[in-house]
PDB file of C-alpha atoms in Angstrom:
ATOM      1  CA  MET A  14       0.000   0.000   0.000  1.00 52.00           C
ATOM      2  CA  GLU A  15       1.284   3.458  -0.905  1.00 73.00           C
ATOM      3  CA  ARG A  16       2.425   5.468   2.108  1.00 85.00           C
ATOM      4  CA  LEU A  17       0.156   8.417   2.910  1.00 94.00           C
ATOM      5  CA  ASN A  18       1.787  11.697   1.885  1.00 96.00           C
ATOM      6  CA  LEU A  19      -0.099  14.976   2.260  1.00 97.00           C
ATOM      7  CA  GLN A  20       2.938  17.230   2.358  1.00 97.00           C
ATOM      8  CA  GLY A  21       1.967  20.622   0.939  1.00 97.00           C
ATOM      9  CA  TRP A  22      -1.771  19.920   1.239  1.00 98.00           C
ATOM     10  CA  LEU A  23      -4.090  21.618   3.747  1.00 98.00           C
ATOM     11  CA  PRO A  24      -7.672  20.735   4.743  1.00 98.00           C
ATOM     12  CA  ILE A  25     -10.100  23.309   3.357  1.00 98.00           C
ATOM     13  CA  ARG A  26     -13.494  21.711   3.985  1.00 98.00           C
ATOM     14  CA  ILE A  27     -14.987  19.095   6.286  1.00 98.00           C
ATOM     15  CA  TRP A  28     -18.503  17.877   5.732  1.00 97.00           C
ATOM     16  CA  GLN A  29     -20.787  14.904   6.167  1.00 96.00           C
ATOM     17  CA  GLN A  30     -22.130  12.893   3.254  1.00 95.00           C
ATOM     18  CA  ALA A  31     -24.392   9.868   3.623  1.00 94.00           C
ATOM     19  CA  GLY A  32     -23.338   9.534   7.250  1.00 92.00           C
ATOM     20  CA  GLU A  33     -19.593   9.682   6.515  1.00 97.00           C
ATOM     21  CA  TRP A  34     -17.357  12.593   7.439  1.00 98.00           C
ATOM     22  CA  LEU A  35     -15.040  13.682   4.619  1.00 98.00           C
ATOM     23  CA  VAL A  36     -12.155  16.119   4.181  1.00 98.00           C
ATOM     24  CA  ASP A  37     -11.352  18.198   1.106  1.00 98.00           C
ATOM     25  CA  TRP A  38      -7.665  19.056   0.702  1.00 98.00           C
ATOM     26  CA  CYS A  39      -6.048  21.793  -1.376  1.00 98.00           C
ATOM     27  CA  TRP A  40      -2.451  22.074  -2.555  1.00 97.00           C
ATOM     28  CA  PHE A  41      -0.601  25.048  -1.040  1.00 97.00           C
ATOM     29  CA  GLY A  42       2.956  23.787  -1.449  1.00 97.00           C
ATOM     30  CA  ASP A  43       5.240  26.050   0.567  1.00 97.00           C
ATOM     31  CA  THR A  44       3.144  29.199   0.064  1.00 96.00           C
ATOM     32  CA  PRO A  45       2.780  31.074   3.376  1.00 95.00           C
ATOM     33  CA  LEU A  46      -0.660  32.125   4.596  1.00 95.00           C
ATOM     34  CA  HIS A  47      -0.524  35.919   4.762  1.00 93.00           C
ATOM     35  CA  GLN A  48      -4.157  36.717   3.950  1.00 95.00           C
ATOM     36  CA  PRO A  49      -6.372  38.167   6.707  1.00 96.00           C
ATOM     37  CA  PHE A  50      -8.631  35.088   6.625  1.00 97.00           C
ATOM     38  CA  PHE A  51      -7.995  31.435   5.814  1.00 98.00           C
ATOM     39  CA  ARG A  52     -10.861  31.362   3.325  1.00 98.00           C
ATOM     40  CA  GLU A  53      -9.091  34.069   1.288  1.00 98.00           C
ATOM     41  CA  ALA A  54      -5.942  31.953   1.149  1.00 98.00           C
ATOM     42  CA  VAL A  55      -8.092  29.036  -0.004  1.00 98.00           C
ATOM     43  CA  ASP A  56      -9.699  31.140  -2.738  1.00 97.00           C
ATOM     44  CA  ALA A  57      -6.251  32.137  -4.008  1.00 97.00           C
ATOM     45  CA  ALA A  58      -4.974  28.556  -3.940  1.00 97.00           C
ATOM     46  CA  LEU A  59      -8.018  27.203  -5.765  1.00 97.00           C
ATOM     47  CA  ARG A  60      -7.255  29.512  -8.685  1.00 96.00           C
ATOM     48  CA  LEU A  61      -3.981  27.685  -9.306  1.00 95.00           C
ATOM     49  CA  PRO A  62      -4.161  25.469 -12.412  1.00 95.00           C
ATOM     50  CA  PHE A  63      -2.970  22.464 -10.393  1.00 95.00           C
ATOM     51  CA  ASN A  64      -5.859  22.757  -7.938  1.00 95.00           C
ATOM     52  CA  GLN A  65      -8.340  23.186 -10.755  1.00 94.00           C
ATOM     53  CA  ALA A  66      -7.147  19.906 -12.246  1.00 94.00           C
ATOM     54  CA  PHE A  67      -6.429  17.861  -9.119  1.00 92.00           C
ATOM     55  CA  ARG A  68      -8.322  17.558  -5.841  1.00 86.00           C
ATOM     56  CA  ARG A  69      -7.904  15.229  -2.883  1.00 96.00           C
ATOM     57  CA  GLN A  70     -10.735  13.957  -0.749  1.00 97.00           C
ATOM     58  CA  THR A  71     -10.256  11.619   2.204  1.00 98.00           C
ATOM     59  CA  PRO A  72     -12.200  10.143   5.108  1.00 98.00           C
ATOM     60  CA  LEU A  73     -11.991  12.128   8.346  1.00 98.00           C
ATOM     61  CA  ALA A  74      -9.804   9.450   9.943  1.00 98.00           C
ATOM     62  CA  VAL A  75      -6.970  10.410   7.591  1.00 98.00           C
ATOM     63  CA  LEU A  76      -6.413  13.520   9.715  1.00 98.00           C
ATOM     64  CA  GLY A  77      -5.280  11.297  12.571  1.00 98.00           C
ATOM     65  CA  GLU A  78      -3.257   9.055  10.268  1.00 98.00           C
ATOM     66  CA  TRP A  79      -1.394  12.026   8.786  1.00 98.00           C
ATOM     67  CA  ARG A  80      -0.732  13.380  12.269  1.00 98.00           C
ATOM     68  CA  ALA A  81       0.840  10.047  13.265  1.00 97.00           C
ATOM     69  CA  ILE A  82       3.049  10.007  10.151  1.00 97.00           C
ATOM     70  CA  SER A  83       3.961  13.698  10.123  1.00 98.00           C
ATOM     71  CA  PRO A  84       3.198  15.480  13.412  1.00 98.00           C
ATOM     72  CA  GLY A  85       2.735  19.193  12.897  1.00 98.00           C
ATOM     73  CA  LEU A  86       3.472  21.983  15.322  1.00 98.00           C
ATOM     74  CA  ALA A  87       1.227  21.994  18.360  1.00 98.00           C
ATOM     75  CA  PRO A  88      -0.786  25.212  18.749  1.00 98.00           C
ATOM     76  CA  SER A  89       1.193  27.932  20.509  1.00 98.00           C
ATOM     77  CA  ALA A  90      -1.809  30.165  21.201  1.00 98.00           C
ATOM     78  CA  PHE A  91      -5.516  30.520  20.511  1.00 98.00           C
ATOM     79  CA  ILE A  92      -7.130  33.884  19.780  1.00 98.00           C
ATOM     80  CA  PHE A  93     -10.795  34.213  20.715  1.00 98.00           C
ATOM     81  CA  HIS A  94     -12.619  37.486  20.201  1.00 98.00           C
ATOM     82  CA  ALA A  95     -15.913  39.349  20.293  1.00 98.00           C
ATOM     83  CA  SER A  96     -15.723  40.214  16.550  1.00 98.00           C
ATOM     84  CA  ARG A  97     -15.031  43.648  15.038  1.00 97.00           C
ATOM     85  CA  CYS A  98     -12.565  44.329  17.839  1.00 97.00           C
ATOM     86  CA  GLY A  99      -9.034  44.082  16.427  1.00 95.00           C
ATOM     87  CA  SER A 100      -8.375  40.336  16.325  1.00 97.00           C
ATOM     88  CA  THR A 101      -7.540  40.498  12.624  1.00 96.00           C
ATOM     89  CA  LEU A 102      -4.983  43.198  13.391  1.00 95.00           C
ATOM     90  CA  ILE A 103      -3.288  40.863  15.873  1.00 97.00           C
ATOM     91  CA  SER A 104      -3.277  37.927  13.459  1.00 97.00           C
ATOM     92  CA  GLN A 105      -1.936  40.099  10.638  1.00 95.00           C
ATOM     93  CA  MET A 106       0.828  41.432  12.880  1.00 96.00           C
ATOM     94  CA  LEU A 107       1.870  37.877  13.722  1.00 97.00           C
ATOM     95  CA  ALA A 108       1.703  36.916  10.044  1.00 96.00           C
ATOM     96  CA  GLN A 109       4.649  39.270   9.466  1.00 94.00           C
ATOM     97  CA  LEU A 110       6.872  36.703  11.195  1.00 97.00           C
ATOM     98  CA  ASP A 111       8.382  34.006   8.979  1.00 96.00           C
ATOM     99  CA  ASN A 112       8.508  31.455  11.786  1.00 97.00           C
ATOM    100  CA  HIS A 113       4.793  31.790  12.577  1.00 98.00           C
ATOM    101  CA  ILE A 114       1.909  29.926  10.978  1.00 98.00           C
ATOM    102  CA  VAL A 115      -1.252  31.963  11.515  1.00 98.00           C
ATOM    103  CA  ILE A 116      -4.555  30.307  10.637  1.00 98.00           C
ATOM    104  CA  SER A 117      -7.417  32.773  10.853  1.00 98.00           C
ATOM    105  CA  GLU A 118     -10.977  31.492  11.279  1.00 98.00           C
ATOM    106  CA  PRO A 119     -10.665  28.253   9.278  1.00 98.00           C
ATOM    107  CA  PRO A 120     -14.152  26.908   8.457  1.00 98.00           C
ATOM    108  CA  PRO A 121     -13.093  23.246   8.913  1.00 98.00           C
ATOM    109  CA  LEU A 122     -12.263  23.910  12.561  1.00 98.00           C
ATOM    110  CA  ASP A 123     -15.639  25.530  13.182  1.00 98.00           C
ATOM    111  CA  THR A 124     -17.317  22.555  11.523  1.00 98.00           C
ATOM    112  CA  LEU A 125     -15.490  20.088  13.749  1.00 98.00           C
ATOM    113  CA  LEU A 126     -15.948  22.044  16.963  1.00 98.00           C
ATOM    114  CA  ARG A 127     -19.715  22.188  16.465  1.00 98.00           C
ATOM    115  CA  SER A 128     -20.102  18.640  15.146  1.00 97.00           C
ATOM    116  CA  ASP A 129     -21.760  15.783  17.035  1.00 95.00           C
ATOM    117  CA  LEU A 130     -18.927  13.286  16.647  1.00 97.00           C
ATOM    118  CA  PRO A 131     -18.340  10.766  19.466  1.00 97.00           C
ATOM    119  CA  ALA A 132     -16.011  12.216  22.108  1.00 97.00           C
ATOM    120  CA  ALA A 133     -12.829  10.279  21.311  1.00 97.00           C
ATOM    121  CA  GLU A 134     -13.244  10.683  17.550  1.00 97.00           C
ATOM    122  CA  HIS A 135     -14.085  14.342  18.084  1.00 98.00           C
ATOM    123  CA  ARG A 136     -10.861  15.076  19.954  1.00 98.00           C
ATOM    124  CA  SER A 137      -8.767  13.031  17.527  1.00 98.00           C
ATOM    125  CA  ALA A 138     -10.171  14.869  14.511  1.00 98.00           C
ATOM    126  CA  ILE A 139      -9.552  18.303  16.051  1.00 98.00           C
ATOM    127  CA  ALA A 140      -5.983  17.377  16.974  1.00 98.00           C
ATOM    128  CA  GLY A 141      -5.419  15.940  13.500  1.00 98.00           C
ATOM    129  CA  LEU A 142      -6.788  19.043  11.788  1.00 98.00           C
ATOM    130  CA  LEU A 143      -4.548  21.414  13.722  1.00 98.00           C
ATOM    131  CA  SER A 144      -1.578  19.118  13.153  1.00 98.00           C
ATOM    132  CA  ALA A 145      -2.261  19.389   9.418  1.00 98.00           C
ATOM    133  CA  TYR A 146      -2.310  23.179   9.696  1.00 98.00           C
ATOM    134  CA  GLY A 147       0.889  23.047  11.746  1.00 98.00           C
ATOM    135  CA  GLN A 148       2.964  21.287   9.084  1.00 98.00           C
ATOM    136  CA  ARG A 149       6.339  22.963   8.574  1.00 98.00           C
ATOM    137  CA  ARG A 150       5.833  23.423   4.848  1.00 97.00           C
ATOM    138  CA  ARG A 151       8.766  25.845   4.446  1.00 96.00           C
ATOM    139  CA  GLY A 152      10.981  24.342   7.134  1.00 96.00           C
ATOM    140  CA  VAL A 153      11.352  27.528   9.214  1.00 97.00           C
ATOM    141  CA  GLU A 154       8.060  27.520  11.105  1.00 97.00           C
ATOM    142  CA  GLN A 155       8.245  27.266  14.882  1.00 98.00           C
ATOM    143  CA  ARG A 156       4.877  28.480  16.174  1.00 98.00           C
ATOM    144  CA  LEU A 157       1.241  27.908  15.240  1.00 98.00           C
ATOM    145  CA  VAL A 158      -1.398  30.487  16.181  1.00 98.00           C
ATOM    146  CA  ILE A 159      -5.086  29.819  15.580  1.00 98.00           C
ATOM    147  CA  LYS A 160      -7.705  32.579  15.488  1.00 98.00           C
ATOM    148  CA  LEU A 161     -11.198  31.194  15.871  1.00 98.00           C
ATOM    149  CA  ASP A 162     -14.588  32.466  14.794  1.00 98.00           C
ATOM    150  CA  ALA A 163     -16.245  34.727  17.350  1.00 98.00           C
ATOM    151  CA  TRP A 164     -19.014  32.245  18.174  1.00 98.00           C
ATOM    152  CA  ASN A 165     -16.479  29.482  18.903  1.00 98.00           C
ATOM    153  CA  ILE A 166     -16.043  30.846  22.424  1.00 98.00           C
ATOM    154  CA  ALA A 167     -18.870  28.415  23.232  1.00 98.00           C
ATOM    155  CA  GLU A 168     -16.599  25.516  22.228  1.00 98.00           C
ATOM    156  CA  LEU A 169     -13.590  26.612  24.273  1.00 98.00           C
ATOM    157  CA  PRO A 170     -14.050  23.833  26.886  1.00 98.00           C
ATOM    158  CA  LEU A 171     -13.827  21.230  24.109  1.00 98.00           C
ATOM    159  CA  LEU A 172     -10.706  22.839  22.681  1.00 98.00           C
ATOM    160  CA  ARG A 173      -9.180  22.856  26.165  1.00 97.00           C
ATOM    161  CA  GLU A 174      -9.788  19.113  26.377  1.00 97.00           C
ATOM    162  CA  CYS A 175      -7.590  18.724  23.304  1.00 97.00           C
ATOM    163  CA  PHE A 176      -4.963  21.354  24.158  1.00 98.00           C
ATOM    164  CA  ALA A 177      -5.072  21.947  27.892  1.00 97.00           C
ATOM    165  CA  GLN A 178      -1.654  23.626  28.016  1.00 97.00           C
ATOM    166  CA  THR A 179      -2.098  26.025  25.091  1.00 98.00           C
ATOM    167  CA  PRO A 180      -2.543  29.633  26.271  1.00 98.00           C
ATOM    168  CA  TRP A 181      -5.543  31.516  24.971  1.00 98.00           C
ATOM    169  CA  MET A 182      -6.747  35.090  24.935  1.00 98.00           C
ATOM    170  CA  PHE A 183     -10.058  36.830  24.450  1.00 98.00           C
ATOM    171  CA  LEU A 184     -10.178  40.226  22.773  1.00 98.00           C
ATOM    172  CA  SER A 185     -13.133  42.521  23.344  1.00 98.00           C
ATOM    173  CA  ARG A 186     -14.182  46.074  22.618  1.00 97.00           C
ATOM    174  CA  ASP A 187     -16.828  48.441  23.891  1.00 97.00           C
ATOM    175  CA  PRO A 188     -20.011  46.541  22.961  1.00 98.00           C
ATOM    176  CA  LEU A 189     -21.700  49.632  21.557  1.00 98.00           C
ATOM    177  CA  GLU A 190     -18.928  49.989  18.964  1.00 98.00           C
ATOM    178  CA  ILE A 191     -19.165  46.302  18.067  1.00 98.00           C
ATOM    179  CA  ALA A 192     -22.952  46.496  17.816  1.00 98.00           C
ATOM    180  CA  VAL A 193     -22.823  49.521  15.505  1.00 98.00           C
ATOM    181  CA  SER A 194     -20.421  47.656  13.231  1.00 97.00           C
ATOM    182  CA  HIS A 195     -22.840  44.728  13.001  1.00 98.00           C
ATOM    183  CA  ALA A 196     -25.791  47.071  12.486  1.00 97.00           C
ATOM    184  CA  ARG A 197     -23.920  48.528   9.505  1.00 96.00           C
ATOM    185  CA  ARG A 198     -22.834  45.184   8.072  1.00 96.00           C
ATOM    186  CA  PRO A 199     -23.846  42.162  10.137  1.00 97.00           C
ATOM    187  CA  GLY A 200     -21.446  39.314  10.633  1.00 98.00           C
ATOM    188  CA  MET A 201     -22.638  35.791   9.946  1.00 97.00           C
ATOM    189  CA  HIS A 202     -23.476  35.128  13.586  1.00 98.00           C
ATOM    190  CA  MET A 203     -25.642  38.250  13.732  1.00 98.00           C
ATOM    191  CA  VAL A 204     -28.006  37.046  10.995  1.00 97.00           C
ATOM    192  CA  PRO A 205     -30.722  34.672  12.280  1.00 96.00           C
ATOM    193  CA  GLY A 206     -30.100  31.135  11.051  1.00 95.00           C
ATOM    194  CA  MET A 207     -26.931  31.969   9.106  1.00 97.00           C
ATOM    195  CA  ILE A 208     -24.533  29.782  11.110  1.00 98.00           C
ATOM    196  CA  GLY A 209     -27.058  27.218  12.308  1.00 97.00           C
ATOM    197  CA  ALA A 210     -27.376  26.223  15.943  1.00 97.00           C
ATOM    198  CA  SER A 211     -24.658  27.686  18.147  1.00 97.00           C
ATOM    199  CA  GLY A 212     -23.828  28.549  21.720  1.00 97.00           C
ATOM    200  CA  LEU A 213     -25.054  32.087  21.075  1.00 98.00           C
ATOM    201  CA  ASP A 214     -28.673  30.936  20.831  1.00 97.00           C
ATOM    202  CA  ASP A 215     -30.692  32.071  23.846  1.00 95.00           C
ATOM    203  CA  GLY A 216     -34.126  30.671  22.962  1.00 94.00           C
ATOM    204  CA  LEU A 217     -35.779  34.092  22.970  1.00 94.00           C
ATOM    205  CA  PRO A 218     -37.956  35.200  20.035  1.00 94.00           C
ATOM    206  CA  PHE A 219     -36.576  37.621  17.466  1.00 94.00           C
ATOM    207  CA  ASP A 220     -37.591  41.121  18.532  1.00 92.00           C
ATOM    208  CA  GLY A 221     -35.816  43.367  16.064  1.00 95.00           C
ATOM    209  CA  ARG A 222     -32.357  43.470  14.526  1.00 96.00           C
ATOM    210  CA  GLU A 223     -30.727  45.820  17.025  1.00 97.00           C
ATOM    211  CA  ALA A 224     -31.992  43.918  20.061  1.00 97.00           C
ATOM    212  CA  TYR A 225     -30.950  40.638  18.432  1.00 98.00           C
ATOM    213  CA  ILE A 226     -27.403  41.923  17.870  1.00 98.00           C
ATOM    214  CA  ALA A 227     -27.145  43.155  21.457  1.00 98.00           C
ATOM    215  CA  ARG A 228     -28.446  39.865  22.877  1.00 98.00           C
ATOM    216  CA  ARG A 229     -26.059  37.752  20.823  1.00 98.00           C
ATOM    217  CA  LEU A 230     -23.167  40.003  21.732  1.00 98.00           C
ATOM    218  CA  GLY A 231     -24.097  39.896  25.401  1.00 98.00           C
ATOM    219  CA  ARG A 232     -24.282  36.109  25.320  1.00 98.00           C
ATOM    220  CA  LEU A 233     -20.857  35.931  23.680  1.00 98.00           C
ATOM    221  CA  LEU A 234     -19.276  38.284  26.221  1.00 98.00           C
ATOM    222  CA  GLU A 235     -20.948  36.451  29.099  1.00 98.00           C
ATOM    223  CA  MET A 236     -19.417  33.136  28.028  1.00 98.00           C
ATOM    224  CA  ALA A 237     -16.044  34.794  27.512  1.00 98.00           C
ATOM    225  CA  ALA A 238     -16.036  36.272  31.014  1.00 98.00           C
ATOM    226  CA  ALA A 239     -16.923  32.902  32.544  1.00 98.00           C
ATOM    227  CA  HIS A 240     -14.321  31.036  30.496  1.00 98.00           C
ATOM    228  CA  CYS A 241     -11.582  33.580  31.242  1.00 98.00           C
ATOM    229  CA  ARG A 242     -12.266  32.989  34.917  1.00 97.00           C
ATOM    230  CA  ASP A 243     -12.591  29.205  34.751  1.00 97.00           C
ATOM    231  CA  TYR A 244      -9.949  28.407  32.127  1.00 97.00           C
ATOM    232  CA  GLU A 245      -7.350  31.112  32.818  1.00 96.00           C
ATOM    233  CA  GLY A 246      -7.792  33.105  29.636  1.00 98.00           C
ATOM    234  CA  LEU A 247      -6.081  36.439  29.059  1.00 98.00           C
ATOM    235  CA  ALA A 248      -8.668  39.210  28.627  1.00 98.00           C
ATOM    236  CA  VAL A 249      -7.463  41.984  26.306  1.00 98.00           C
ATOM    237  CA  ASN A 250      -9.228  45.156  25.217  1.00 97.00           C
ATOM    238  CA  TYR A 251      -9.194  46.804  21.803  1.00 96.00           C
ATOM    239  CA  ARG A 252      -7.949  50.005  23.419  1.00 94.00           C
ATOM    240  CA  GLU A 253      -4.693  48.292  24.297  1.00 95.00           C
ATOM    241  CA  LEU A 254      -3.900  47.791  20.609  1.00 93.00           C
ATOM    242  CA  PRO A 255      -1.555  47.909  18.913  1.00 93.00           C
ATOM    243  CA  GLY A 256       0.809  48.827  21.751  1.00 93.00           C
ATOM    244  CA  ALA A 257       0.154  45.633  23.714  1.00 95.00           C
ATOM    245  CA  MET A 258       1.992  43.753  20.962  1.00 95.00           C
ATOM    246  CA  ALA A 259       5.152  45.337  22.322  1.00 93.00           C
ATOM    247  CA  GLY A 260       4.138  44.605  25.916  1.00 94.00           C
ATOM    248  CA  ARG A 261       1.973  41.974  27.531  1.00 96.00           C
ATOM    249  CA  LEU A 262       0.803  40.431  24.257  1.00 97.00           C
ATOM    250  CA  ALA A 263       4.414  40.162  23.128  1.00 97.00           C
ATOM    251  CA  GLU A 264       5.003  38.139  26.277  1.00 97.00           C
ATOM    252  CA  PHE A 265       1.846  36.104  25.672  1.00 98.00           C
ATOM    253  CA  PHE A 266       2.993  35.215  22.135  1.00 98.00           C
ATOM    254  CA  ALA A 267       6.622  34.768  23.292  1.00 97.00           C
ATOM    255  CA  LEU A 268       8.012  37.348  20.852  1.00 97.00           C
ATOM    256  CA  ASP A 269      11.666  38.281  21.109  1.00 96.00           C
ATOM    257  CA  ALA A 270      12.977  41.841  20.779  1.00 94.00           C
ATOM    258  CA  VAL A 271      13.432  41.645  17.002  1.00 94.00           C
ATOM    259  CA  GLN A 272       9.984  40.146  16.464  1.00 95.00           C
ATOM    260  CA  ARG A 273       8.399  42.873  18.579  1.00 94.00           C
ATOM    261  CA  GLU A 274       9.641  45.358  16.012  1.00 92.00           C
ATOM    262  CA  GLN A 275       8.774  43.230  12.996  1.00 93.00           C
ATOM    263  CA  VAL A 276       5.107  42.830  13.913  1.00 94.00           C
ATOM    264  CA  PHE A 277       4.545  46.563  13.687  1.00 91.00           C
ATOM    265  CA  ALA A 278       5.045  46.471   9.932  1.00 82.00           C
ATOM    266  CA  ALA A 279       1.301  45.745   9.746  1.00 73.00           C
ATOM    267  CA  VAL A 280       0.279  48.787  11.784  1.00 79.00           C
ATOM    268  CA  GLY A 281      -1.174  51.662   9.810  1.00 67.00           C
ATOM    269  CA  ARG A 282      -2.876  49.361   7.321  1.00 55.00           C
ATOM    270  CA  HIS A 283      -6.475  48.225   7.529  1.00 52.00           C
ATOM    271  CA  ALA A 284      -6.288  44.680   8.924  1.00 52.00           C
ATOM    272  CA  LYS A 285      -9.086  43.236   6.782  1.00 60.00           C
ATOM    273  CA  GLN A 286      -8.072  45.241   3.688  1.00 61.00           C
ATOM    274  CA  PRO A 287      -4.250  45.303   3.814  1.00 56.00           C
ATOM    275  CA  THR A 288      -3.942  47.644   0.825  1.00 58.00           C
ATOM    276  CA  GLU A 289      -5.949  50.343   2.604  1.00 59.00           C
ATOM    277  CA  VAL A 290      -4.736  52.751   5.280  1.00 56.00           C
ATOM    278  CA  PHE A 291      -6.347  52.158   8.671  1.00 52.00           C
ATOM    279  CA  VAL A 292      -8.574  54.928  10.000  1.00 63.00           C
ATOM    280  CA  GLY A 293      -9.861  54.601  13.567  1.00 69.00           C
ATOM    281  CA  ASP A 294     -13.638  54.694  13.950  1.00 79.00           C
ATOM    282  CA  SER A 295     -14.459  54.421  17.653  1.00 86.00           C
ATOM    283  CA  GLN A 296     -15.840  57.923  18.009  1.00 86.00           C
ATOM    284  CA  SER A 297     -17.865  57.821  14.804  1.00 88.00           C
ATOM    285  CA  LYS A 298     -19.428  54.501  15.777  1.00 90.00           C
ATOM    286  CA  ARG A 299     -20.508  55.801  19.144  1.00 91.00           C
ATOM    287  CA  ARG A 300     -22.079  58.864  17.538  1.00 91.00           C
ATOM    288  CA  GLU A 301     -23.894  56.691  15.003  1.00 93.00           C
ATOM    289  CA  ALA A 302     -25.591  54.411  17.545  1.00 95.00           C
ATOM    290  CA  SER A 303     -29.367  54.783  17.658  1.00 96.00           C
ATOM    291  CA  PRO A 304     -31.171  55.232  20.998  1.00 96.00           C
ATOM    292  CA  GLN A 305     -32.666  51.741  20.660  1.00 97.00           C
ATOM    293  CA  LEU A 306     -29.273  50.168  20.047  1.00 98.00           C
ATOM    294  CA  ARG A 307     -27.798  52.019  23.015  1.00 98.00           C
ATOM    295  CA  GLU A 308     -30.618  50.805  25.246  1.00 98.00           C
ATOM    296  CA  SER A 309     -30.287  47.202  24.040  1.00 98.00           C
ATOM    297  CA  VAL A 310     -26.525  47.157  24.508  1.00 98.00           C
ATOM    298  CA  GLU A 311     -26.846  48.540  28.030  1.00 98.00           C
ATOM    299  CA  ARG A 312     -29.434  45.897  28.854  1.00 98.00           C
ATOM    300  CA  TRP A 313     -27.755  42.837  27.377  1.00 98.00           C
ATOM    301  CA  ALA A 314     -24.051  43.437  26.802  1.00 98.00           C
ATOM    302  CA  ARG A 315     -22.705  46.119  29.119  1.00 98.00           C
ATOM    303  CA  GLY A 316     -22.614  43.949  32.242  1.00 98.00           C
ATOM    304  CA  PRO A 317     -20.736  41.023  30.647  1.00 98.00           C
ATOM    305  CA  TYR A 318     -18.296  43.470  29.064  1.00 98.00           C
ATOM    306  CA  GLU A 319     -17.578  45.051  32.439  1.00 97.00           C
ATOM    307  CA  ALA A 320     -17.085  41.566  33.899  1.00 96.00           C
ATOM    308  CA  LEU A 321     -14.254  41.113  31.401  1.00 96.00           C
ATOM    309  CA  GLY A 322     -12.566  44.189  32.824  1.00 90.00           C
ATOM    310  CA  GLY A 323     -13.896  46.423  30.090  1.00 72.00           C
ATOM    311  CA  GLY A 324     -13.991  49.638  32.073  1.00 57.00           C
ATOM    312  CA  PHE A 325     -11.675  51.459  29.710  1.00 51.00           C
ATOM    313  CA  SER A 326     -12.100  55.154  29.173  1.00 43.00           C
ATOM    314  CA  VAL A 327     -13.014  56.214  25.659  1.00 38.00           C
ATOM    315  CA  ASP A 328      -9.833  57.499  24.036  1.00 42.00           C
ATOM    316  CA  SER A 329      -9.394  59.229  20.743  1.00 37.00           C
ATOM    317  CA  ASP A 330      -8.235  57.080  17.847  1.00 40.00           C
ATOM    318  CA  ASP A 331      -4.983  59.043  17.782  1.00 34.00           C
ATOM    319  CA  ALA A 332      -4.373  58.115  21.410  1.00 37.00           C
ATOM    320  CA  ILE A 333      -4.998  54.458  20.640  1.00 39.00           C
ATOM    321  CA  ALA A 334      -2.609  54.524  17.699  1.00 40.00           C
ATOM    322  CA  SER A 335       0.103  56.159  19.808  1.00 40.00           C
ATOM    323  CA  ARG A 336       0.402  53.169  22.156  1.00 42.00           C
ATOM    324  CA  LEU A 337       3.465  51.776  20.434  1.00 41.00           C
ATOM    325  CA  ALA A 338       6.824  50.672  21.742  1.00 38.00           C
ATOM    326  CA  PRO A 339       9.221  53.639  21.926  1.00 34.00           C
ATOM    327  CA  THR A 340      11.617  51.945  19.493  1.00 33.00           C
ATOM    328  CA  ILE A 341       9.013  51.621  16.741  1.00 34.00           C
ATOM    329  CA  ASP A 342       8.945  54.228  13.988  1.00 30.00           C
ATOM    330  CA  LEU A 343       5.881  53.931  11.765  1.00 27.00           C
ATOM    331  CA  GLN A 344       6.703  56.844   9.480  1.00 26.00           C
TER     332      GLN A 344
END
């Protein structure tokens, strides 16, 4: 029998067909993942002529088999977040480092975390998936950082079962600013039914878009506060960025002095649109909030946010941007 070899291939989709769980793989070779989101890296890879001509599909168990043959890097850190709060900035800063693999919101991980697989198979598949993402495809990689979808905070206990020693952080922001962002352009988890059943569901009837956003956000922040307390997570606030990447987040991610300077190459660009210059929007979002949205956020989300240690004063965007290490020159 031919020896299994998935070197250069990454899992891009996991789904169930006729009762069997399957994995779609895509050829990346040694191409680094620098895009803000994993799905964007997948889109780019699928445009390659090779991937248009050749595809690989395997049973789910192959994830564990490949891990046994070629163990990847174990996760160095997990990034959880409240959405629209700077997590993409952090992941893009880390992506500047050649020895880091940064996987940002990979759909296969969300699929596995929220699947109903038997416990042992569940843990094995998750470990196998992250081992596949942690393959040292260029030979210089030393650390693997995974940024999860916002709603995956509900699955943190399961992830801790698989990786009990991996440090994790939760990034939040003033809930009114997050809510305004979703009112402008709702994320998937803020559209009823879009992501299916999740830990954000509260069983209450839909009573308007703004109230729905505030309730979902409050539920997310409530779980985050409880998990930070029970599972020793590091709570970080948007208003600490980007300067914390030269301070306590640099320590969290184990960055050396040179890396602390390198990560700031991403600052000044819009994290989700790297070709665009970043313009802070905290003040404009707060001004834009409707009275109903303000009331809903105060009712559902303010308390959980405060429980996370969110009592930060509202600074100007210039003040936020100035929180950089003294040795960093962004001009």
